[in-house]
JSON list of C-alpha atoms in Angstrom, two decimals:
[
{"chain": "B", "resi": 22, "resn": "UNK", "atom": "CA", "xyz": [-18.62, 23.11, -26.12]},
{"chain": "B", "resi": 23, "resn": "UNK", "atom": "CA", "xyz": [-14.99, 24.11, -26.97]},
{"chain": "B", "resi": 24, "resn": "UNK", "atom": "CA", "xyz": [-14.09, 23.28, -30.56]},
{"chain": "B", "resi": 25, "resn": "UNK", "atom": "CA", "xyz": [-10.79, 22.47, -32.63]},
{"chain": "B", "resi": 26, "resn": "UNK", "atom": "CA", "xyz": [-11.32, 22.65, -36.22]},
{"chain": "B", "resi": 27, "resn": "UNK", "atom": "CA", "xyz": [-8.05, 21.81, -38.69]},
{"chain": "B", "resi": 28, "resn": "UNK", "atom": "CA", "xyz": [-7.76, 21.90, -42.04]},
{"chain": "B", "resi": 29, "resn": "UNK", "atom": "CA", "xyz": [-6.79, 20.46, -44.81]},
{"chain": "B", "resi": 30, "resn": "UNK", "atom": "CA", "xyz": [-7.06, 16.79, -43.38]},
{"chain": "B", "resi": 31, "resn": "UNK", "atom": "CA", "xyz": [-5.21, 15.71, -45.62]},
{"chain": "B", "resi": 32, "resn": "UNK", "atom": "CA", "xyz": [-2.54, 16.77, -48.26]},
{"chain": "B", "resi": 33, "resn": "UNK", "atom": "CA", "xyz": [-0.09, 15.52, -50.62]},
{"chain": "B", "resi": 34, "resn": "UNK", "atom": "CA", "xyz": [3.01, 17.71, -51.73]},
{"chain": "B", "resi": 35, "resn": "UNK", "atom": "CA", "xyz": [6.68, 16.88, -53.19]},
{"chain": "B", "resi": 36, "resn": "UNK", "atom": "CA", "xyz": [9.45, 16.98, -51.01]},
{"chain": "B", "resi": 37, "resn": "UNK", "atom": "CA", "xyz": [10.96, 21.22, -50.77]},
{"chain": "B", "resi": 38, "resn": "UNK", "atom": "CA", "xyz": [7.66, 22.21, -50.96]},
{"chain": "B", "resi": 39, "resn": "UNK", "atom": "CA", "xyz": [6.48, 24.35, -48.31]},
{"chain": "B", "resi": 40, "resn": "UNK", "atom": "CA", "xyz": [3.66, 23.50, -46.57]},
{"chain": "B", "resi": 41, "resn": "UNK", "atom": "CA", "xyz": [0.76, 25.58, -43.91]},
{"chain": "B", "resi": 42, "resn": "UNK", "atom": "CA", "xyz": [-1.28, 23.82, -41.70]},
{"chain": "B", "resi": 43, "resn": "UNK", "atom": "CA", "xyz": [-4.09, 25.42, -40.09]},
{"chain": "B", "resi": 44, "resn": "UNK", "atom": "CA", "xyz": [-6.38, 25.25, -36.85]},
{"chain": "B", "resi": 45, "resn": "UNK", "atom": "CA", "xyz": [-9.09, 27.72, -35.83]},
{"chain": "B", "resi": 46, "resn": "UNK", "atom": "CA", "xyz": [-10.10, 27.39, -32.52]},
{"chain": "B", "resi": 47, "resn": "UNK", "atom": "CA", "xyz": [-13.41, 27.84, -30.03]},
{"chain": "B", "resi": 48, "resn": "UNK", "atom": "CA", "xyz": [-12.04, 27.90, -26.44]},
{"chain": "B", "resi": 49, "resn": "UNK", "atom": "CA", "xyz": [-13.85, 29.68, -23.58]},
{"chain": "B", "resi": 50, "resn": "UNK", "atom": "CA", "xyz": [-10.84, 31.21, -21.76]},
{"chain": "B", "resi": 51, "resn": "UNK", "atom": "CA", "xyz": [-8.67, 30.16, -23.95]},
{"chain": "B", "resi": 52, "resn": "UNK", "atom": "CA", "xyz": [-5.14, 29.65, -22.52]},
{"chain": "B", "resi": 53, "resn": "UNK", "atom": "CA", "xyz": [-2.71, 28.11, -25.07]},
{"chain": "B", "resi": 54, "resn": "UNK", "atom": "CA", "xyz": [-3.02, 25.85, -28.35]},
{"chain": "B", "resi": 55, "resn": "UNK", "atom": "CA", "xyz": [-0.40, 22.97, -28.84]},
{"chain": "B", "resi": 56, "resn": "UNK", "atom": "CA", "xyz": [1.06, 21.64, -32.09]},
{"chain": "B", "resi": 57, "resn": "UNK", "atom": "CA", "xyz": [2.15, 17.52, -31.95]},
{"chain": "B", "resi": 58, "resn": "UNK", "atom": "CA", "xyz": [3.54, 15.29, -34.79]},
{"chain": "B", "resi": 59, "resn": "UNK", "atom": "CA", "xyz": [2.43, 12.00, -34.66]},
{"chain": "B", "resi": 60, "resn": "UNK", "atom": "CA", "xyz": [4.32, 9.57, -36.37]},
{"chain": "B", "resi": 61, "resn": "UNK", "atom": "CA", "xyz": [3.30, 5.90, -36.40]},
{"chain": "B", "resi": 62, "resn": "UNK", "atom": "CA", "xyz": [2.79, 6.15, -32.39]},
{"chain": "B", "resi": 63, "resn": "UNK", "atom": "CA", "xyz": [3.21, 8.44, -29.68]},
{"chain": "B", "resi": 64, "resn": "UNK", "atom": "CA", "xyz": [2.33, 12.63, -30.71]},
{"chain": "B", "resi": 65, "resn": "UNK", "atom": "CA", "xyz": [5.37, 14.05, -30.34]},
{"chain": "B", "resi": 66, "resn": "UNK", "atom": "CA", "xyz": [4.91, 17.72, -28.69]},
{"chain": "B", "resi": 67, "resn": "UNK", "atom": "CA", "xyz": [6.21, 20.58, -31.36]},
{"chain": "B", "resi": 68, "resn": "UNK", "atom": "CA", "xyz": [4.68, 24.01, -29.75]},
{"chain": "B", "resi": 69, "resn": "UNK", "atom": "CA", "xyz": [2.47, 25.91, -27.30]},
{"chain": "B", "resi": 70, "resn": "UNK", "atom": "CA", "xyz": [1.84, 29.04, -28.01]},
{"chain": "B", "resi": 71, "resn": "UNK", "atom": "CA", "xyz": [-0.08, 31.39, -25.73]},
{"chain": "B", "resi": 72, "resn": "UNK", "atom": "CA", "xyz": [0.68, 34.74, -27.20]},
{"chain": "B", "resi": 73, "resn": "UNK", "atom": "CA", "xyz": [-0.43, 36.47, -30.23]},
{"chain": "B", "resi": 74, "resn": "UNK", "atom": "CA", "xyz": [1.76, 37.49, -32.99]},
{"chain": "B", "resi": 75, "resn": "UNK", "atom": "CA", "xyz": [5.01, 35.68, -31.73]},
{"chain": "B", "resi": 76, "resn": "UNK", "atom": "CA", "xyz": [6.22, 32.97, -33.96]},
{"chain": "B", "resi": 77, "resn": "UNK", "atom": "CA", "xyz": [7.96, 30.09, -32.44]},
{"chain": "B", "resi": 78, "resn": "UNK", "atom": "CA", "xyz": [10.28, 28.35, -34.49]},
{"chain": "B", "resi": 79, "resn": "UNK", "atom": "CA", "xyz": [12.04, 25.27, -34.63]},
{"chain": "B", "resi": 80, "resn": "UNK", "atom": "CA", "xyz": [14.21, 24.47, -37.71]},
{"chain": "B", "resi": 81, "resn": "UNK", "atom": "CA", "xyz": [12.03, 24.26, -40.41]},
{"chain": "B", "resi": 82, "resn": "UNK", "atom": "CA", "xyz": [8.58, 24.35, -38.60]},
{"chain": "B", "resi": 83, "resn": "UNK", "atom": "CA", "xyz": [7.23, 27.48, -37.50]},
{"chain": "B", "resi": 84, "resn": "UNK", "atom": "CA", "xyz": [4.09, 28.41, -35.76]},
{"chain": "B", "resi": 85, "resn": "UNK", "atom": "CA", "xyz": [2.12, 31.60, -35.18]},
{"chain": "B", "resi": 86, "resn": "UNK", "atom": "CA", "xyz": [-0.79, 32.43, -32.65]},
{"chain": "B", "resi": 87, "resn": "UNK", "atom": "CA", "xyz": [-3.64, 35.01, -33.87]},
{"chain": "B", "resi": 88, "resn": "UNK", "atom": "CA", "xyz": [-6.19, 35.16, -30.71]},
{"chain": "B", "resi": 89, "resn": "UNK", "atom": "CA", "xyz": [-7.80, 37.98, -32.24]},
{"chain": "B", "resi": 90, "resn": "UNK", "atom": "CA", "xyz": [-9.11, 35.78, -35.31]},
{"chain": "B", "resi": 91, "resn": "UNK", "atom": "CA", "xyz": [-9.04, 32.50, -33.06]},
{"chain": "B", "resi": 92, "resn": "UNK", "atom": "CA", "xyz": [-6.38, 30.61, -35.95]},
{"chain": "B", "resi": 93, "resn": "UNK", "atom": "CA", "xyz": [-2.84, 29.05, -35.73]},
{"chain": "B", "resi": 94, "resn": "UNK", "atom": "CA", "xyz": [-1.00, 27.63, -38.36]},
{"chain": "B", "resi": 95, "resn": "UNK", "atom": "CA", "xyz": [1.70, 25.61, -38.60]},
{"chain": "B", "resi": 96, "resn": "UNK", "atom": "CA", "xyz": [4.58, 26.07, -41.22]},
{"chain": "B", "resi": 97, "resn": "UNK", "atom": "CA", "xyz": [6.80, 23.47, -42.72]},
{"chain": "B", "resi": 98, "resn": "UNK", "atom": "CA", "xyz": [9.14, 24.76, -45.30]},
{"chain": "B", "resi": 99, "resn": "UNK", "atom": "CA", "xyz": [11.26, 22.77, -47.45]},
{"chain": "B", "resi": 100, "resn": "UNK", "atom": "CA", "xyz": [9.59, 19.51, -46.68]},
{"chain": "B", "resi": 101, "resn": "UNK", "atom": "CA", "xyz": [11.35, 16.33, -47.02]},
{"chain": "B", "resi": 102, "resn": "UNK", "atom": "CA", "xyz": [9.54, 12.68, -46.52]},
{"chain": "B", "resi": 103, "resn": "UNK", "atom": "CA", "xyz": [10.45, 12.57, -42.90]},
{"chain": "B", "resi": 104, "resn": "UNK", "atom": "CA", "xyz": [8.07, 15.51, -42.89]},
{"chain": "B", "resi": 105, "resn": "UNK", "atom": "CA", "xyz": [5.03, 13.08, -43.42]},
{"chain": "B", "resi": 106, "resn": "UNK", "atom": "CA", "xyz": [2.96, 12.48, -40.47]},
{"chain": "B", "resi": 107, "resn": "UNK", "atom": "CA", "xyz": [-0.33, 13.39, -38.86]},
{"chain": "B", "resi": 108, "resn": "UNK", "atom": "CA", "xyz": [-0.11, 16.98, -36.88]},
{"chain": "B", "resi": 109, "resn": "UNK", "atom": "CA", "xyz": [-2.75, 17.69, -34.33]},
{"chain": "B", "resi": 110, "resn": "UNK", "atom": "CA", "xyz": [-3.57, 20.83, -32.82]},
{"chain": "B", "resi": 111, "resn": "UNK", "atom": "CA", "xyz": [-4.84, 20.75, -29.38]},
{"chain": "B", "resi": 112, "resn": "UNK", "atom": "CA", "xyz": [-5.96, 23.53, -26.93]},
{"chain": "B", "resi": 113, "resn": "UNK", "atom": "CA", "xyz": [-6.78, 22.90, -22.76]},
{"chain": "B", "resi": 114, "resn": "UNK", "atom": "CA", "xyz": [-10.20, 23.04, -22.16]},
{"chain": "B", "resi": 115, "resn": "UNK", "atom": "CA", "xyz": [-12.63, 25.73, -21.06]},
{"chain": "B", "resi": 116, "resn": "UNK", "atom": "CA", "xyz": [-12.80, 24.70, -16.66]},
{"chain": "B", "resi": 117, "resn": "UNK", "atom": "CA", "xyz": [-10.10, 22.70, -16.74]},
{"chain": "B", "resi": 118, "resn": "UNK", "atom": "CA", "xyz": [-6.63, 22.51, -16.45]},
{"chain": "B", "resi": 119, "resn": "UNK", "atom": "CA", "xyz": [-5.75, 19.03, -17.59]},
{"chain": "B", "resi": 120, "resn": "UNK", "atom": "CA", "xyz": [-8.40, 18.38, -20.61]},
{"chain": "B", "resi": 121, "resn": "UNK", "atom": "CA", "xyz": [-7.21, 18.71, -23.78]},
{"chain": "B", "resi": 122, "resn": "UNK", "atom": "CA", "xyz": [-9.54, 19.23, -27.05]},
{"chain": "B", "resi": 123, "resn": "UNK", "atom": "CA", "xyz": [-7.89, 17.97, -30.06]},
{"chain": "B", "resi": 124, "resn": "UNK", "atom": "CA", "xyz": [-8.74, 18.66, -33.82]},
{"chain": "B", "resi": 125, "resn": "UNK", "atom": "CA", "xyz": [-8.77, 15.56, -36.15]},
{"chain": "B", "resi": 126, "resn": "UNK", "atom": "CA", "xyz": [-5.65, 16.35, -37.48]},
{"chain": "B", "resi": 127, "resn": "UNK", "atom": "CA", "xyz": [-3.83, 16.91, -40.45]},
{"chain": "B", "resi": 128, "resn": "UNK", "atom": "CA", "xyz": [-2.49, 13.73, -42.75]},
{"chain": "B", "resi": 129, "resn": "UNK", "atom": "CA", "xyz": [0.93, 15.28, -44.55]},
{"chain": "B", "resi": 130, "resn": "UNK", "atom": "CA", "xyz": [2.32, 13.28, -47.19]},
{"chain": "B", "resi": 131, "resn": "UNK", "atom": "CA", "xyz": [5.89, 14.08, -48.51]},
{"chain": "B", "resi": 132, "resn": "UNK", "atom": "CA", "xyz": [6.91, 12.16, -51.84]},
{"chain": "B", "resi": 133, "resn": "UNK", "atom": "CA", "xyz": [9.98, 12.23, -53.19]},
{"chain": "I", "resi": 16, "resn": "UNK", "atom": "CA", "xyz": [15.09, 7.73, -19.12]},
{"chain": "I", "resi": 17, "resn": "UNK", "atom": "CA", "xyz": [11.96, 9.15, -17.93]},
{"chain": "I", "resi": 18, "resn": "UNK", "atom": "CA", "xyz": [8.43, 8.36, -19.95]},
{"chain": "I", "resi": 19, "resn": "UNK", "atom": "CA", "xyz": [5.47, 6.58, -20.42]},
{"chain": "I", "resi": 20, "resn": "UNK", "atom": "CA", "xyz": [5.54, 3.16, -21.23]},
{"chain": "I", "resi": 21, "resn": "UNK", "atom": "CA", "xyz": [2.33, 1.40, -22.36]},
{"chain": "I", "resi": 22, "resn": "UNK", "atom": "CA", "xyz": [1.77, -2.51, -22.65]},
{"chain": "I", "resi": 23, "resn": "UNK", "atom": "CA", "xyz": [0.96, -4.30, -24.51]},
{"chain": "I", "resi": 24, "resn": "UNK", "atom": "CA", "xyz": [1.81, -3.21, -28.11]},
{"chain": "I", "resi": 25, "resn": "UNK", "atom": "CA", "xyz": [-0.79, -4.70, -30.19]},
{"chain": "I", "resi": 26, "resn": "UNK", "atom": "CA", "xyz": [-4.03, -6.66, -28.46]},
{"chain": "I", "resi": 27, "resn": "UNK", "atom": "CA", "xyz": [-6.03, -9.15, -30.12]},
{"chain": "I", "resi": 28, "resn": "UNK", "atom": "CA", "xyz": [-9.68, -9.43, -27.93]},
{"chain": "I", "resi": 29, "resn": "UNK", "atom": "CA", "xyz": [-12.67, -12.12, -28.69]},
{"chain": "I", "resi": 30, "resn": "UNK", "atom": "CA", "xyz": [-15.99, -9.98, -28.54]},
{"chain": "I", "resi": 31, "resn": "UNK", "atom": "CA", "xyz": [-17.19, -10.31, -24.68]},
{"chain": "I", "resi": 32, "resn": "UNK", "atom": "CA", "xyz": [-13.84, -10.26, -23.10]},
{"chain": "I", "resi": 33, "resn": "UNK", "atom": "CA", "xyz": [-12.62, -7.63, -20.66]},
{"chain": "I", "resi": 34, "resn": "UNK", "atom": "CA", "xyz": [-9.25, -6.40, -21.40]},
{"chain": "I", "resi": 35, "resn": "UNK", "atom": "CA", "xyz": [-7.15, -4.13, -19.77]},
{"chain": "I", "resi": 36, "resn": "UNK", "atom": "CA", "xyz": [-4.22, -1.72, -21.16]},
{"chain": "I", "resi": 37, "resn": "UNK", "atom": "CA", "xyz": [-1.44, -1.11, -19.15]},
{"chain": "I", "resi": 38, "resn": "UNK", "atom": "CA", "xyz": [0.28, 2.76, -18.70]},
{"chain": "I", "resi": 39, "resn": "UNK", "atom": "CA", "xyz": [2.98, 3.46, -16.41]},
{"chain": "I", "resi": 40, "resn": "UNK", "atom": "CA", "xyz": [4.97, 6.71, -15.98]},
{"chain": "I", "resi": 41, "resn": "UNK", "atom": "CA", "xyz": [8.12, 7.65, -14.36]},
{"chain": "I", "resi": 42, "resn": "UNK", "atom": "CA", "xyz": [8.15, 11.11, -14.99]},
{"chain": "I", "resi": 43, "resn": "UNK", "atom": "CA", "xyz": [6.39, 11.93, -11.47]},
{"chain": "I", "resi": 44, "resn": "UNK", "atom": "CA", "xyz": [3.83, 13.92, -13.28]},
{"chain": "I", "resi": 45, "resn": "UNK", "atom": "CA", "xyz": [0.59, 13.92, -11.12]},
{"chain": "I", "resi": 46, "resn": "UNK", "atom": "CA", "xyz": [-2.10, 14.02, -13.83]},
{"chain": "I", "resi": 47, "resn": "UNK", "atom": "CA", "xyz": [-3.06, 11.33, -16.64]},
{"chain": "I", "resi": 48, "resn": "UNK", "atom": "CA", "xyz": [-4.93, 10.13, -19.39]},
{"chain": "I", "resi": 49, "resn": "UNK", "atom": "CA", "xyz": [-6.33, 7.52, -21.89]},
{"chain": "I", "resi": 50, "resn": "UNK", "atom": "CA", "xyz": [-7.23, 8.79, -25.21]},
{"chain": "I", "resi": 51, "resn": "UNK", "atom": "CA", "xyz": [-8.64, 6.85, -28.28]},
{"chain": "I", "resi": 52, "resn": "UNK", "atom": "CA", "xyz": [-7.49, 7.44, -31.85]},
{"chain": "I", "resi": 53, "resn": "UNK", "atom": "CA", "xyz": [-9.83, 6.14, -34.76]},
{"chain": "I", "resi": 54, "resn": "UNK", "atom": "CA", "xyz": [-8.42, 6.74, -38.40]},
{"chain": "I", "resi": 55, "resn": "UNK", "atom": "CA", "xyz": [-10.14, 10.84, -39.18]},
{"chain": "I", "resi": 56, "resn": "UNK", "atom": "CA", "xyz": [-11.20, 11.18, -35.61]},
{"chain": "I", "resi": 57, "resn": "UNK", "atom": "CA", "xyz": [-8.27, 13.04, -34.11]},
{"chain": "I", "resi": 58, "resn": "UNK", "atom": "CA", "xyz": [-7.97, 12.17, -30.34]},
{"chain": "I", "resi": 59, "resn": "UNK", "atom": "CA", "xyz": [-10.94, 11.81, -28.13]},
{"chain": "I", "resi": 60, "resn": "UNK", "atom": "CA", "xyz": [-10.84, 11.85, -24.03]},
{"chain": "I", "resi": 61, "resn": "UNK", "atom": "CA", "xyz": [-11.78, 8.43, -22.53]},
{"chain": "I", "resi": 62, "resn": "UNK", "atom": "CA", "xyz": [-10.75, 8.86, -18.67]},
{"chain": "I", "resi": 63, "resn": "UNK", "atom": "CA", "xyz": [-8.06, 11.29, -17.08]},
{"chain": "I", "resi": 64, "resn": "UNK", "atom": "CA", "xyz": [-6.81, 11.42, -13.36]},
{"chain": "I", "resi": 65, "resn": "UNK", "atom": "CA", "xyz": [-5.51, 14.76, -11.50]},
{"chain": "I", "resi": 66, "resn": "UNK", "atom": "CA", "xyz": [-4.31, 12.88, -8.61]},
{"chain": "I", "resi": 67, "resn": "UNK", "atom": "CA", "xyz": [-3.97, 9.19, -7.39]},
{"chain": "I", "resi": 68, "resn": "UNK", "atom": "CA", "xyz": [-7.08, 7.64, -6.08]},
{"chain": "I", "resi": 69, "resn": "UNK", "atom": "CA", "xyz": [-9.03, 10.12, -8.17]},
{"chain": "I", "resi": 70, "resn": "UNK", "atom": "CA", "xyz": [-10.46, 10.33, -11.68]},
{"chain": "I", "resi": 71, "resn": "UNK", "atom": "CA", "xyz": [-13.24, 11.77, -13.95]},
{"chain": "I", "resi": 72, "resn": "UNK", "atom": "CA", "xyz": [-14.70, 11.14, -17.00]},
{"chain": "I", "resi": 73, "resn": "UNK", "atom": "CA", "xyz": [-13.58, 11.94, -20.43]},
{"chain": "I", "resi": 74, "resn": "UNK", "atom": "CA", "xyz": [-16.14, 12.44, -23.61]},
{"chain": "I", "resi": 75, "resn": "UNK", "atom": "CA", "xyz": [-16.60, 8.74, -23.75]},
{"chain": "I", "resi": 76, "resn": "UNK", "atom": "CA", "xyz": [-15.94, 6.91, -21.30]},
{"chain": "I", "resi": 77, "resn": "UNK", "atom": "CA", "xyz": [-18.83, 4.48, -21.44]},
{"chain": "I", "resi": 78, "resn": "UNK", "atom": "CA", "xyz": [-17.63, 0.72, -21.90]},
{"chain": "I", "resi": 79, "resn": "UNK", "atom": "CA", "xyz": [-14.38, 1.46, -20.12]},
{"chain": "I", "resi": 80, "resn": "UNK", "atom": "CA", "xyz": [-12.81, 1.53, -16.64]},
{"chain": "I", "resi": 81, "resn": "UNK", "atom": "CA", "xyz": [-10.46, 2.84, -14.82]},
{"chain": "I", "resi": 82, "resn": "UNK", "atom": "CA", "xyz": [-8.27, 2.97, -11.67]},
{"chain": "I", "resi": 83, "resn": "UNK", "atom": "CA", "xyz": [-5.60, 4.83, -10.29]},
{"chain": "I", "resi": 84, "resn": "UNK", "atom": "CA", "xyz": [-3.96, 3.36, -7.00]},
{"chain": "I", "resi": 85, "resn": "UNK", "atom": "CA", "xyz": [-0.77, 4.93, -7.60]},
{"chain": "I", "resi": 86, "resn": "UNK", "atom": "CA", "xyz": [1.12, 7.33, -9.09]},
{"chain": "I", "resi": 87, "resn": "UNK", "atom": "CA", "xyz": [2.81, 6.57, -11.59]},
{"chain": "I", "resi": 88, "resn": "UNK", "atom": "CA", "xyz": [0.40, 3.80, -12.74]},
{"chain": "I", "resi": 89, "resn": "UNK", "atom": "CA", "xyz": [-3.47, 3.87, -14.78]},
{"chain": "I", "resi": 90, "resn": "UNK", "atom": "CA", "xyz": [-4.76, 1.12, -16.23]},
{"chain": "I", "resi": 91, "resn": "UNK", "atom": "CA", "xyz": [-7.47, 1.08, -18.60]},
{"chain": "I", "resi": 92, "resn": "UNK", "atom": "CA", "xyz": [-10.32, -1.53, -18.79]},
{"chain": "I", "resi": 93, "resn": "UNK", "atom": "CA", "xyz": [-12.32, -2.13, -22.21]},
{"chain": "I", "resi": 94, "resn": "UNK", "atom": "CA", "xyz": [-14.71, -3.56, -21.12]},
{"chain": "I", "resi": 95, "resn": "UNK", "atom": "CA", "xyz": [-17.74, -6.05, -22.71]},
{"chain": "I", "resi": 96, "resn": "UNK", "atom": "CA", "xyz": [-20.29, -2.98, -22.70]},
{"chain": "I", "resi": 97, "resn": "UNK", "atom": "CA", "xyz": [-17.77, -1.15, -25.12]},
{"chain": "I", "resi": 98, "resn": "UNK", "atom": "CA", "xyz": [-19.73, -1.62, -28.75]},
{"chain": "I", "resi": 99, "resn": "UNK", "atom": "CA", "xyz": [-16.89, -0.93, -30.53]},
{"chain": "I", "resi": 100, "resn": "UNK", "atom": "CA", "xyz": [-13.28, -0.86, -28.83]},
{"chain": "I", "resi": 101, "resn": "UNK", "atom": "CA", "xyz": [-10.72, -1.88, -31.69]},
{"chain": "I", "resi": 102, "resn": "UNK", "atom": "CA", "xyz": [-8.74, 0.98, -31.61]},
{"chain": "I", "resi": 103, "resn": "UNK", "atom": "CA", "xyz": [-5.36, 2.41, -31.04]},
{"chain": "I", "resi": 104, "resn": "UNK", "atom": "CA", "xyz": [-5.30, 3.96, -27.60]},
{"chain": "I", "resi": 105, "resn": "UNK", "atom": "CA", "xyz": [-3.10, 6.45, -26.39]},
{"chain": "I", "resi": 106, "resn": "UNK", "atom": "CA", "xyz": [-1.86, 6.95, -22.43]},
{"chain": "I", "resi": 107, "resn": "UNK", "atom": "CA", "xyz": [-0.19, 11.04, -21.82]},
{"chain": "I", "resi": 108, "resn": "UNK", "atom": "CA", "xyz": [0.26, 12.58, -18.62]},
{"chain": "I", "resi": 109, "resn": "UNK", "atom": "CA", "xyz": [1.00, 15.95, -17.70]},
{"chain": "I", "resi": 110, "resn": "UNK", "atom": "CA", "xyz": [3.09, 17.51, -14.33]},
{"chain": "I", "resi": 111, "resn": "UNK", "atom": "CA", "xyz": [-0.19, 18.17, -12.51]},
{"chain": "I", "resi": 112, "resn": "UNK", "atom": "CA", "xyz": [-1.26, 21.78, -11.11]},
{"chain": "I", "resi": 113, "resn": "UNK", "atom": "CA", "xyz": [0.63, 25.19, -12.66]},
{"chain": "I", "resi": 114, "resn": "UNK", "atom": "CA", "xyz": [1.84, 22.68, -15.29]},
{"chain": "I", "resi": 115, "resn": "UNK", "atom": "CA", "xyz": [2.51, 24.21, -19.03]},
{"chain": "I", "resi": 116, "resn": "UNK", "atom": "CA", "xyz": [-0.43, 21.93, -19.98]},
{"chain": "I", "resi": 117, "resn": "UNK", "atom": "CA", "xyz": [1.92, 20.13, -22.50]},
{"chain": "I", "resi": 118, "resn": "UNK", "atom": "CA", "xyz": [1.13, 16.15, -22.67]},
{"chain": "I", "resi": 119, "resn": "UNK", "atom": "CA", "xyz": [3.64, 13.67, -23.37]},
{"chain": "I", "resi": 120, "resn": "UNK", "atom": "CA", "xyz": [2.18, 10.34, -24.78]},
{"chain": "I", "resi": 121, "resn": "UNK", "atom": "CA", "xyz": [3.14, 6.77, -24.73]},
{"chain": "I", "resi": 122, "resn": "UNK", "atom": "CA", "xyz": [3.49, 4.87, -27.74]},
{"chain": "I", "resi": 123, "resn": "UNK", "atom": "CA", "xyz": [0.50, 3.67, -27.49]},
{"chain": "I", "resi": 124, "resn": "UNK", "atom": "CA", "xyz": [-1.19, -0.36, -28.17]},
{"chain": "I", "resi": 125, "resn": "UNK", "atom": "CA", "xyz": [-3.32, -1.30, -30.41]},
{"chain": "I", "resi": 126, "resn": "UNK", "atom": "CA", "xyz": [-6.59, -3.13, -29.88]},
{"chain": "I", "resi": 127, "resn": "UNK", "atom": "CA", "xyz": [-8.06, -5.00, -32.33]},
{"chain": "I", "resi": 128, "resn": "UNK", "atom": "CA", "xyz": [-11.30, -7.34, -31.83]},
{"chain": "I", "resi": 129, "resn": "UNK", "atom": "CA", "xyz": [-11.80, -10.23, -33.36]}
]
């Protein structure tokens, strides 16, 4: 059974901290592991990243792939309370190419 | 604007009533979904659909429904059987075969039983 495991689940910092988010994965042909940022609705899509080593960026959120230790994380740096949100790491599904496994996700809270 | 639109927003449901959640998509993508979200669950698979007229079962599906006559449309059912259905559930779809695999999600309804 394929397996998304992220941690913390939750954590609290002060805004212009910078923050890592990680997610260690157990996917039988693993193809690619998503990032979202859920809000108060709708996950909001962030990343994919299929290849080791390469970091995507995007403003102040950054994300790296290590398929040789099964792990992503996801970087925030410089957090401000708009930061604050669940993130949820997903990756498709061993024998299928529409299933998604998700972790539980991680609860970020940004105070002033 | 393409998306996902889901109806209603919020859902109030005695206990023994069938309900059914609406998702429609304009985005022409061929494949979708219903996912539930309970608080420190992450999201879990109810039902998805590769193509119209077609769908399989998700992790737990059991007390729901589903149906997908056309494209751009799948409604889900909660159904009486469902022990425990107040939830916030999630509709995504995806562009269908060779796609990047990357979901987009409506905003979702809440379902709360009373």
């Amino acid at each position: 059974e394929d397996k998304v495991v992220q941690s913390p689940l939750s954590l609290v910092v002060h805004e212009g901290d910078t923050v890592t988010l990680n997610c260690s994965y157990e996917v039988t042909n693993f193809r690619s592991l998503l990032w979202y940022k859920q809000e108060k609705k709708a996950p909001t899509f962030l990343f994919m990243l299929t290849s080791s080593g390469i970091e995507k960026k995007s403003g102040r959120l950054s994300s790296i792939l290590d398929k040789k230790e099964l792990f992503s994380i996801l970087n925030i740096t410089a957090t401000q309370t708009g930061d604050s949100a669940i993130y949820l790491c997903a990756s498709p599904s061993s024998g299928s190419n529409y299933k998604l496994t998700f972790g539980k996700g991680t609860l970020l809270t940004v105070n002033p | 604007d393409g998306g996902i639109t889901q109806s209603p927003k919020y859902l109030f449901r005695k206990e023994g009533q069938n309900v059914t959640l609406s998702c429609e998509q304009n985005l022409n993508h061929d494949a979708m979904y219903w996912y539930r979200q309970d608080p420190g669950q992450g999201l879990r698979l109810i039902y998805y659909s590769q193509i119209v007229n077609d769908f399989q079962k998700g992790d737990i599906a059991e007390g729901y429904s589903v149906s997908r006559e056309k494209k751009e449309s799948f409604p889900l059912t909660v159904t009486s059987a469902q022990k425990n259905p107040t939830a916030f559930y999630l509709c995504a779809s995806t562009l269908g075969a060779g796609s990047t695999d990357t979901q987009y999600f409506g905003p979702g309804t809440r379902l709360t039983v009373l």
